[in-house]
Coordinates of C-alpha atoms in Angstrom, one line a residue:
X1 CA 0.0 0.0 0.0
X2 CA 3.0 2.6 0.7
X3 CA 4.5 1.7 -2.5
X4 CA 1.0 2.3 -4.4
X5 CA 0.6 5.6 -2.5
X6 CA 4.5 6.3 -3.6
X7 CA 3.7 5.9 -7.5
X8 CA 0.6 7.6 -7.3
X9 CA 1.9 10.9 -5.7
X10 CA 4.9 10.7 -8.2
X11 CA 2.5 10.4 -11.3
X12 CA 0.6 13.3 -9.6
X13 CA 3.6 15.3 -9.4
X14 CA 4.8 14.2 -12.7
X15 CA 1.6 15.1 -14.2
X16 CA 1.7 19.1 -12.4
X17 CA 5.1 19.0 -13.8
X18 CA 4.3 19.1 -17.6
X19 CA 0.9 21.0 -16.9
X20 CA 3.2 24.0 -15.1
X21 CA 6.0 23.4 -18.1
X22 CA 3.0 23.4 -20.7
X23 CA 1.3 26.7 -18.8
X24 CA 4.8 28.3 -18.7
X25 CA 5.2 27.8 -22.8
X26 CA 2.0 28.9 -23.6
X27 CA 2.3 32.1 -21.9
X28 CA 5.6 32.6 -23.6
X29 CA 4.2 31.8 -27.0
X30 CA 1.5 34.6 -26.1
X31 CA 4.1 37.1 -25.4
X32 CA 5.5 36.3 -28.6
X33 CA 2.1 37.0 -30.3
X34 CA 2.0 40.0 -28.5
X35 CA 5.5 41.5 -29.9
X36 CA 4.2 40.5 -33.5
X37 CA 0.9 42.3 -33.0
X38 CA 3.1 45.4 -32.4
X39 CA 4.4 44.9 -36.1
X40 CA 1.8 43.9 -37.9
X41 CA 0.2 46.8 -40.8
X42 CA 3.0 49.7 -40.1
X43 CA 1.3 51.3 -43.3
X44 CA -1.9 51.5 -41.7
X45 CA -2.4 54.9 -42.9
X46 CA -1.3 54.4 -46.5
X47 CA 0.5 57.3 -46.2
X48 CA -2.8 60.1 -45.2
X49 CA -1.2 61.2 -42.2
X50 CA -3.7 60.7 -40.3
X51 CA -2.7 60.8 -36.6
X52 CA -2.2 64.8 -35.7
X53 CA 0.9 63.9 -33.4
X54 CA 2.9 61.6 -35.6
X55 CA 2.3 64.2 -39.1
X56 CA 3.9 67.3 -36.8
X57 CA 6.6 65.3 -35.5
X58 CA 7.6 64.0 -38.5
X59 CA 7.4 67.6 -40.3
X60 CA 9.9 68.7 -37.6
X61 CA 12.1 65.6 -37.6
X62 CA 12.5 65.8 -41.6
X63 CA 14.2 69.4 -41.2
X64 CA 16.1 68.1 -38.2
X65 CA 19.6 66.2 -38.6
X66 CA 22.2 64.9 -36.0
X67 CA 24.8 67.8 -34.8
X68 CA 28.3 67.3 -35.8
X69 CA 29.9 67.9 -32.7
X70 CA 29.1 68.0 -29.3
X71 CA 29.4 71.9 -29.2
X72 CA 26.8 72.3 -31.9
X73 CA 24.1 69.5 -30.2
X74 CA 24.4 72.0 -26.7
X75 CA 24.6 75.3 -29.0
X76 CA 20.7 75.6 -28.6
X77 CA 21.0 79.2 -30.5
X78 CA 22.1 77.0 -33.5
X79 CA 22.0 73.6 -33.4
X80 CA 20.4 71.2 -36.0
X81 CA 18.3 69.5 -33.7
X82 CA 16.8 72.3 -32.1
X83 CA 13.4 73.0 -33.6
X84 CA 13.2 76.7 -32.2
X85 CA 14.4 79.7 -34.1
X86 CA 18.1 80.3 -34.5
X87 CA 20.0 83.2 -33.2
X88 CA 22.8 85.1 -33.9
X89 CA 25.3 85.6 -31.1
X90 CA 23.6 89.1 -30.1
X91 CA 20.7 87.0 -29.7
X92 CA 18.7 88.8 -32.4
X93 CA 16.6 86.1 -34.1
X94 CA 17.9 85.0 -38.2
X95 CA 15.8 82.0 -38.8
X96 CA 12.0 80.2 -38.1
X97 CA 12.4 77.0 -36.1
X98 CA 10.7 74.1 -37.7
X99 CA 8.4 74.3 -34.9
X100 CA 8.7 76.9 -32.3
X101 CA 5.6 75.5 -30.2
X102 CA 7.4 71.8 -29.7
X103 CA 6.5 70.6 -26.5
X104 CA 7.5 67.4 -26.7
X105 CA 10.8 65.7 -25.3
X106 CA 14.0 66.1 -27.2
X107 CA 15.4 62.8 -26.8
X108 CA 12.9 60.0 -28.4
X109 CA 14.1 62.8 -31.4
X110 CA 17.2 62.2 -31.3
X111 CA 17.4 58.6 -31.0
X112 CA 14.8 58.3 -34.2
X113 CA 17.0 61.0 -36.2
X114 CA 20.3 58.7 -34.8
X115 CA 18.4 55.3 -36.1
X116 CA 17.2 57.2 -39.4
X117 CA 20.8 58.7 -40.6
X118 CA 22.5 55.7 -39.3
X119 CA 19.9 53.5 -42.0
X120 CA 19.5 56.5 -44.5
X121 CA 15.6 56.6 -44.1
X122 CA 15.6 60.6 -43.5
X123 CA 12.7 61.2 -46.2
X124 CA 9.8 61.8 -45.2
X125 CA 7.7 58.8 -45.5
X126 CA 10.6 56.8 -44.9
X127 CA 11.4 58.2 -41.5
X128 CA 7.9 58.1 -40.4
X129 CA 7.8 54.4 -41.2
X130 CA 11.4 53.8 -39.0
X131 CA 9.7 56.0 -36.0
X132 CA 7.0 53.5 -36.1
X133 CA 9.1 50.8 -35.5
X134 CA 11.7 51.9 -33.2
X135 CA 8.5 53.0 -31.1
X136 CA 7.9 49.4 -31.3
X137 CA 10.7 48.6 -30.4
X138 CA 10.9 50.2 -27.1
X139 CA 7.4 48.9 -26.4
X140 CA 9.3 45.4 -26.8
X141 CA 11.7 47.2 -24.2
X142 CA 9.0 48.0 -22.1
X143 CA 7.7 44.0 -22.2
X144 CA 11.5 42.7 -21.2
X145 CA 11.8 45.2 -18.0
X146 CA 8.6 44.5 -16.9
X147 CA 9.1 40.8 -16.8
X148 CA 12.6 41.7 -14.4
X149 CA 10.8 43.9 -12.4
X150 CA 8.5 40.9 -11.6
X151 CA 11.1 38.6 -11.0
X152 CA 12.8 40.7 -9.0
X153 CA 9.2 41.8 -6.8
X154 CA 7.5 38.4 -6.4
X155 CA 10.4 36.0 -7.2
X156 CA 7.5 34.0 -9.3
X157 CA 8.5 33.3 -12.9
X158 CA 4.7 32.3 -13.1
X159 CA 3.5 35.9 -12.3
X160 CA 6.3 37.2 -14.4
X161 CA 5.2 35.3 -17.2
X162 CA 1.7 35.9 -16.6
X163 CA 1.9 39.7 -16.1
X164 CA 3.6 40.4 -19.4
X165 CA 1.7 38.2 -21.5
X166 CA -1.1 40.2 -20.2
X167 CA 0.8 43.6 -20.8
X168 CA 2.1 42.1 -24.2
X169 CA -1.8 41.4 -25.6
X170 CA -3.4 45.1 -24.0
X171 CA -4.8 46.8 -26.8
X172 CA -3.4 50.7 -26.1
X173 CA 0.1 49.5 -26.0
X174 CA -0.1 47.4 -29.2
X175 CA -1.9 50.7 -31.0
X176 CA 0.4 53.1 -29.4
X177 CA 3.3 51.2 -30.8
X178 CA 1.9 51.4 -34.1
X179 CA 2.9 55.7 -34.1
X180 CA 5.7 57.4 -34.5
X181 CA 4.9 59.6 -30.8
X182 CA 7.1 60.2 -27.8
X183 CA 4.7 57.8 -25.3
X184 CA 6.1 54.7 -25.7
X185 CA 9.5 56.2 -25.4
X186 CA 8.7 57.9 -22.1
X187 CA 7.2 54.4 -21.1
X188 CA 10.0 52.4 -21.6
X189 CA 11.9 55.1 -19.4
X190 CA 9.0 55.5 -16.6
X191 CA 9.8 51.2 -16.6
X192 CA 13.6 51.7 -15.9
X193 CA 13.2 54.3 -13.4
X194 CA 11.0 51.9 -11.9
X195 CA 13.2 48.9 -11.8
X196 CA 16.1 51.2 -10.0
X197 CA 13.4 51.8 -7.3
X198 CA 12.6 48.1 -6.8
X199 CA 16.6 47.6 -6.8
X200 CA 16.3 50.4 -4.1
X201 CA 13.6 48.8 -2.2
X202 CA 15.4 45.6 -2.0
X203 CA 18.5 46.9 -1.0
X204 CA 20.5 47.3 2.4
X205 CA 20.7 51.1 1.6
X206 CA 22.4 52.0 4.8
X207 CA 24.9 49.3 7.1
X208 CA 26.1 49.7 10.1
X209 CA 30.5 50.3 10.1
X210 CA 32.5 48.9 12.8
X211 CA 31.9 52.0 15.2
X212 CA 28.5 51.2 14.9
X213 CA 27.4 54.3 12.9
X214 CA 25.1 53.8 10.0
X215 CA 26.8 54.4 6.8
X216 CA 25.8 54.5 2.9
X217 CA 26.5 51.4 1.1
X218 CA 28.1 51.1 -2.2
X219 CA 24.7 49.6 -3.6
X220 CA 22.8 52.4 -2.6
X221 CA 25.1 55.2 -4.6
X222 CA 24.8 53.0 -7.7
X223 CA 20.7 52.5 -7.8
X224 CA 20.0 55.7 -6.3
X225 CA 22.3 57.4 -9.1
X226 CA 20.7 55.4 -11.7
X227 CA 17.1 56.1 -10.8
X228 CA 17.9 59.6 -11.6
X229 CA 19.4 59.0 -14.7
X230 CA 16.4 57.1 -16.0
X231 CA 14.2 59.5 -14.6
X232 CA 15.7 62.6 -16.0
X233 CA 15.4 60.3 -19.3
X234 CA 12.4 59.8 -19.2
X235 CA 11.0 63.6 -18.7
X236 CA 13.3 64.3 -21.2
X237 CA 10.9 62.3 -23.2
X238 CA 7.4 63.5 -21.4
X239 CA 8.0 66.7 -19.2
X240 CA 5.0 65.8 -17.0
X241 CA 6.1 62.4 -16.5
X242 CA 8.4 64.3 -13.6
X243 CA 5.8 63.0 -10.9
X244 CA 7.6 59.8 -11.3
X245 CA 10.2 60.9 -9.2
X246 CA 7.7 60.2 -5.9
X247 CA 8.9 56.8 -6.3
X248 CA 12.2 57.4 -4.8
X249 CA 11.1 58.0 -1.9
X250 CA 8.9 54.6 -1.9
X251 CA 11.4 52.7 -2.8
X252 CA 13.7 54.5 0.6
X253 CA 10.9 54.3 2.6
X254 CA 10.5 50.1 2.1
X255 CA 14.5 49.9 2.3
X256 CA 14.5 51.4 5.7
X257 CA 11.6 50.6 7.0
X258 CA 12.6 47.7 9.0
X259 CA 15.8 48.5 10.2
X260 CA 16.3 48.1 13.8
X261 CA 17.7 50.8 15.8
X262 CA 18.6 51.7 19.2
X263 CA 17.8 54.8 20.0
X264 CA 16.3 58.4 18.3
X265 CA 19.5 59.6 17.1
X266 CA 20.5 56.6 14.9
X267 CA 16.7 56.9 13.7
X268 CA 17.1 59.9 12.7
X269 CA 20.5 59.3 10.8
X270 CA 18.9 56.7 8.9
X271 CA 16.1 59.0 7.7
X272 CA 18.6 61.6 6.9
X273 CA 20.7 59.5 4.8
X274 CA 17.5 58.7 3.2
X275 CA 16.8 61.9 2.5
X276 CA 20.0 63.0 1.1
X277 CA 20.0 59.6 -1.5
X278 CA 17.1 60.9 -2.8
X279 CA 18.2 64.3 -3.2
X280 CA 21.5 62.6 -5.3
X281 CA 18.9 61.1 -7.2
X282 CA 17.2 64.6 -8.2
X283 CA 20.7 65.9 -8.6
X284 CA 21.4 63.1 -10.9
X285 CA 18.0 63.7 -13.0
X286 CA 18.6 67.2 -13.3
X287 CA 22.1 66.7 -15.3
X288 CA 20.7 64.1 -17.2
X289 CA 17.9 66.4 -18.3
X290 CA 20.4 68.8 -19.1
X291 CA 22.2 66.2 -21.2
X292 CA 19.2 64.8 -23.2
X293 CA 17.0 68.0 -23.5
X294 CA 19.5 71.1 -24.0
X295 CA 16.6 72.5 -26.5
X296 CA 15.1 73.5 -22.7
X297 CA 18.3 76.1 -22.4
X298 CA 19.9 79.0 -24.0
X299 CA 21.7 82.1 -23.1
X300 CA 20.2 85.3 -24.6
X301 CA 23.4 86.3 -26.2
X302 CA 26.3 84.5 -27.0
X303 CA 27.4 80.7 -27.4
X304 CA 25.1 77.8 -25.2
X305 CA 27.2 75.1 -23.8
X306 CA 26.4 72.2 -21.4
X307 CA 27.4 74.9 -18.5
X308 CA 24.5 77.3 -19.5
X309 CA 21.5 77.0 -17.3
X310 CA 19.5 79.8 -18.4
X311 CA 16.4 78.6 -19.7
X312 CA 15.4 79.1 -23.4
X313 CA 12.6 81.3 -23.5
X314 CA 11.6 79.7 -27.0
X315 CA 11.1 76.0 -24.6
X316 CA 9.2 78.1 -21.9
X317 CA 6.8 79.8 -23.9
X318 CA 5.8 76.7 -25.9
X319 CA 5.8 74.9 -22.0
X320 CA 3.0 77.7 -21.3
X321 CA 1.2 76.7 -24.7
X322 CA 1.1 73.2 -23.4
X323 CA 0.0 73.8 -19.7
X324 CA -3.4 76.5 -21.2
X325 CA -4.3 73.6 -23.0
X326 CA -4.1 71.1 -21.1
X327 CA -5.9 73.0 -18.5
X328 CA -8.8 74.0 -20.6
X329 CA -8.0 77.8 -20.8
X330 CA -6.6 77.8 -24.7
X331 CA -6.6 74.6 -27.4
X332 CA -9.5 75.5 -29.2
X333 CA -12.1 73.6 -30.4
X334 CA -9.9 69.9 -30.3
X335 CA -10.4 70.4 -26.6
X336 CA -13.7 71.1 -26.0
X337 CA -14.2 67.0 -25.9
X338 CA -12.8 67.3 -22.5
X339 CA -15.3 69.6 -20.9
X340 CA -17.7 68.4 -17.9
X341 CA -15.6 64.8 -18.0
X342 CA -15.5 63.1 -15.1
X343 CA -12.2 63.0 -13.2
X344 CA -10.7 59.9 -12.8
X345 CA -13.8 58.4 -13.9
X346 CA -13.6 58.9 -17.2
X347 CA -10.4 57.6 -18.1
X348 CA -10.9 54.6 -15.9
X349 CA -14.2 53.9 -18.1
X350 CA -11.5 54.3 -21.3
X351 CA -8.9 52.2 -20.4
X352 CA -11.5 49.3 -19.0
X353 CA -13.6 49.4 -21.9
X354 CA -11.0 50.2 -24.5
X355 CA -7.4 50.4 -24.0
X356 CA -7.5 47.2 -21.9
X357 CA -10.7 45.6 -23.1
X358 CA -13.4 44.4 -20.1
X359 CA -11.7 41.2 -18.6
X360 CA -8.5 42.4 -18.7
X361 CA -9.9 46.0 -17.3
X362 CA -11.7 44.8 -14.5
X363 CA -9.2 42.2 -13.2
X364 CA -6.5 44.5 -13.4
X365 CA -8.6 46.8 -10.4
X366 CA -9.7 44.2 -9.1
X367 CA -6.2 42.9 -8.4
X368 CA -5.0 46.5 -8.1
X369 CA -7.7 47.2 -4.8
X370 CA -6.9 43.5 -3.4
X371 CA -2.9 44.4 -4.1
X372 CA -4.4 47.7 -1.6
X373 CA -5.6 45.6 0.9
X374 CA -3.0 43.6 0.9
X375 CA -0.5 46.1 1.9
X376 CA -2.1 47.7 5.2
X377 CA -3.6 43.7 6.2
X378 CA -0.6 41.7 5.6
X379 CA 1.5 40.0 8.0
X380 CA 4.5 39.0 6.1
X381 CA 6.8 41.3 3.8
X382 CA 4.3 41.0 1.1
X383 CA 3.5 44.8 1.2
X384 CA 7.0 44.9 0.2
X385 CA 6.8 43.4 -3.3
X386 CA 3.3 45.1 -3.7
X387 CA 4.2 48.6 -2.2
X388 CA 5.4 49.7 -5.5
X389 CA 3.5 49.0 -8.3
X390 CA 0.0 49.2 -6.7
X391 CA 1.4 53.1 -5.1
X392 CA 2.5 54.1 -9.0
X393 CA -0.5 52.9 -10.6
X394 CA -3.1 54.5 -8.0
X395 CA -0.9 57.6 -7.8
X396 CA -0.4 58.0 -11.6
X397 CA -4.4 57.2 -12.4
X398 CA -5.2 59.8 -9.9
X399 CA -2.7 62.6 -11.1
X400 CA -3.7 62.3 -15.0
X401 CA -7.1 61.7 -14.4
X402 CA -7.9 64.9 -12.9
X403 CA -6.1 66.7 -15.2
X404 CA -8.6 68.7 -17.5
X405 CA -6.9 66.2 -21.0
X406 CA -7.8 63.2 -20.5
X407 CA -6.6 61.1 -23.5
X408 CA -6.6 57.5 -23.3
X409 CA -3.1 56.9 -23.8
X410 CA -1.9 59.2 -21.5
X411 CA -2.1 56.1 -18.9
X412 CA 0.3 53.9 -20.5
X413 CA 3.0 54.5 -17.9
X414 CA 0.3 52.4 -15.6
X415 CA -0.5 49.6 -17.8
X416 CA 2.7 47.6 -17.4
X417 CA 2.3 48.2 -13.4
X418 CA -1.6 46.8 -13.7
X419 CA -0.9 44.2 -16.1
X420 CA 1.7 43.4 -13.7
X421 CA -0.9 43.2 -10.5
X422 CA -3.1 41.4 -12.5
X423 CA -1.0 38.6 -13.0
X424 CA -0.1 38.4 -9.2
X425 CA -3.6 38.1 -8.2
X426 CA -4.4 35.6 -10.2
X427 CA -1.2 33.6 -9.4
X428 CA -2.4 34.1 -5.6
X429 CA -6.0 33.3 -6.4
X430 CA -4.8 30.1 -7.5
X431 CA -2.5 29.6 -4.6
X432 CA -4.8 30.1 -2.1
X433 CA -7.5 27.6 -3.4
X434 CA -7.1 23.8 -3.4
X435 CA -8.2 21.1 -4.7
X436 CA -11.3 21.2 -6.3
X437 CA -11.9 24.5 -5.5
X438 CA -9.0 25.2 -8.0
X439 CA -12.0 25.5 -11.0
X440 CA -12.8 29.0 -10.0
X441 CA -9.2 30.6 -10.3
X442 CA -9.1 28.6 -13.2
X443 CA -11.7 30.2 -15.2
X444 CA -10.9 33.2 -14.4
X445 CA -7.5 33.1 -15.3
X446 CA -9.0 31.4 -18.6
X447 CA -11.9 34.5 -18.7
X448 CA -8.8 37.3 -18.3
X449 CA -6.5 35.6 -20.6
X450 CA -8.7 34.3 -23.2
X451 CA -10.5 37.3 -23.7
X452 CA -7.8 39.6 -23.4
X453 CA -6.4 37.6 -26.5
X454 CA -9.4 37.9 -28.3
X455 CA -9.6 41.5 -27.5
X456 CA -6.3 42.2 -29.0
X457 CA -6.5 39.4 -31.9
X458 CA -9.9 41.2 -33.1
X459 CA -9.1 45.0 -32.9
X460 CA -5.5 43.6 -34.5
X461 CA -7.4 41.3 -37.5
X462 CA -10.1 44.2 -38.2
X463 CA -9.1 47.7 -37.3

């Protein structure tokens, strides 16, 4: 009989082996689906420009080229990638920009006007057509850090796989990827900056020396440094996009969170050093948005180098542009479809019904509130690993959606982080149930997945 009862339990677990192995590979494959969704029908326009965005961008780029030297690229008065007017070195104006309102980032132009040279596809249609797919591109990006952020968070390769299938088959991301615009760019970004603060998170910031003071580690310069550099990417993609920089002091406040001290003063030390990371990480962010946008400065007369920190009026003014229509007071007519909208509201109703599709939408909050729940009930470190993406995606939602714009895609830095909550809950729902009780996280992990791949396969197949 305890031989039987052997061979049955290793059949059992023999059989949960391949099923886990089979789950694992199918997940993969729809990840791969995903990527080639992003790809398919790059001419969907057949060349009528018809996304408002993507035609001025590419009118700008197509006058645009990559400076020959460093000197010229910070030169802001002169240099060919600047798209504000030129100067003379009395500052007296000699030439139109190719657009003197751009308020868009100036590095996703640089890196498309980099690819485009680099492949000689600077005409017009021709570098509207290599935007697209280096905007794909670092959509795929956005896919491969999401998947390590994941790993790193719930050290699951099941949730990892799970949550960027999910991310991979979400209709906005898959349209988005199919323009040549500065979103999916600031995404992948916003992702990076996010995986230094998990680094951060899970890192022994501050250790104690052998006197017994607390003291910086090593660890903590290099992730701390780094989350500025990705963040001062990524608003020199999206200039709004700043807000991201709350997650720095997340990510400190879960690293030191559960240090034991002995007393107020070392308390205090450990907060301070906190504090004073994060500030090296806004110092860091600040040079790198002097590195990647230096359309943002110019002196009024005389040469602009890296050392200039005067800000271009040109950049400001079309800044002011951006912030009276985006707050209702100026746009014109285009943005009177964003009168009497509900906040927060409204775009949640657009990304459930739309950008995500309905199963995917509603188990993405679902998780999302449970993930919220999670963190202030929780016993274990748990609210560690959840902390973070559940903070970013309620914070973010609630930040664009009361803005007085509320376009749909102007949540994609959330979708990765919801796809990614998503995945965990159903992973835990499935966990937490046993034997035959197992049907129900079954079918809805079959309801979310199947019918966010039929969401995507349908608007891909027919729009």
């Amino acid at each position: 009989m305890r031989a039987d009862a052997m061979r049955w339990l290793w059949k059992r677990m023999h059989k949960e082996k391949i099923l886990s192995r089979f789950i694992d590979i199918l997940l993969a494959l729809l990840i791969l689906l995903g990527i080639s969704y992003r790809f398919v029908n790059m001419d969907w326009d057949s060349g009528a420009l018809l996304h408002p965005d993507e035609y001025g961008l590419t009118n700008t780029l197509t006058r645009l080229s990559v400076p020959a030297s460093l000197g010229n690229y910070f030169n802001t008065r002169e240099s060919t990638l600047s798209p504000y007017d030129k100067y003379d070195l009395d500052g007296e104006k000699v030439a139109d920009g190719p657009d003197n309102r751009m308020r868009w980032g100036q590095l996703p132009m640089l890196l498309i006007r980099l690819i485009s040279e680099a492949i000689n596809t600077t005409g017009y249609t021709e570098l509207r057509r290599t935007g697209r797919y280096v905007n794909a591109l670092m959509d795929v990006g956005t896919l491969l850090i999401l998947f390590v952020i994941a790993r790193l968070l719930f050290h699951d390769r099941r949730i990892a796989l799970l949550g960027t299938a999910l991310s991979s088959l979400a209709v906005m991301q898959i349209q988005q990827s199919h323009f040549m615009t500065v979103d999916n760019f600031s995404v992948f970004f916003c992702m990076l900056t996010l995986l230094s603060a998990v680094k951060i998170a899970r890192l022994e910031i501050v250790r104690r020396d052998q006197t017994s003071v607390f003291r910086l580690t090593k660890k903590a310069w290099l992730w701390f440094g780094l989350f500025g550099l990705f963040l001062g990417m990524t608003i020199a993609c999206k200039i709004n996009h700043v807000v991201l920089g709350v997650m720095v002091v997340v990510a400190a406040f879960i690293a030191i969170a559960e240090i034991k001290v002995h007393s107020k003063k070392e308390l205090n030390r450990v907060i301070w050093l906190g504090f004073w990371m994060c500030a090296f990480s806004a110092g860091v962010m600040v040079l790198t948005f002097r590195v990647f946008q230096p359309m943002s400065f110019r002196a009024e007369m005389g040469n602009t180098s890296f050392f200039t920190w005067q800000i271009n009026k040109d950049w400001w003014d079309s800044m002011l542009v951006s912030i009276s229509e985006s707050s209702g007071i100026g746009g014109g007519p285009p943005s009177e479809q964003w009168a009497h909208r509900t906040p927060v509201v409204f775009p949640w109703i657009n990304m459930v019904f739309y950008g995500m599709g309905i199963p995917l939408g509603l188990a993405v909050w679902v998780a999302g509130c449970l993930g919220l729940y999670r963190i202030f009930r929780s016993r274990t470190t748990e609210w560690k690993a959840l902390l973070i993406p559940v903070f970013w995606s309620f914070f973010f939602v609630f930040f664009m959606g009361t803005r007085f714009v509320k376009c749909i895609r102007y949540m994609l830095p959330v979708y990765p982080t919801l796809c990614l909550l998503a995945g965990w809950g159903l992973v835990s729902l499935w966990r937490r149930c046993g034997g035959r009780r197992r049907i129900f996280p079954a079918l809805a992990g079959l309801l979310v997945v199947g019918g966010t791949l039929l969401w995507s396969t349908t608007f891909v197949k027919t729009i």
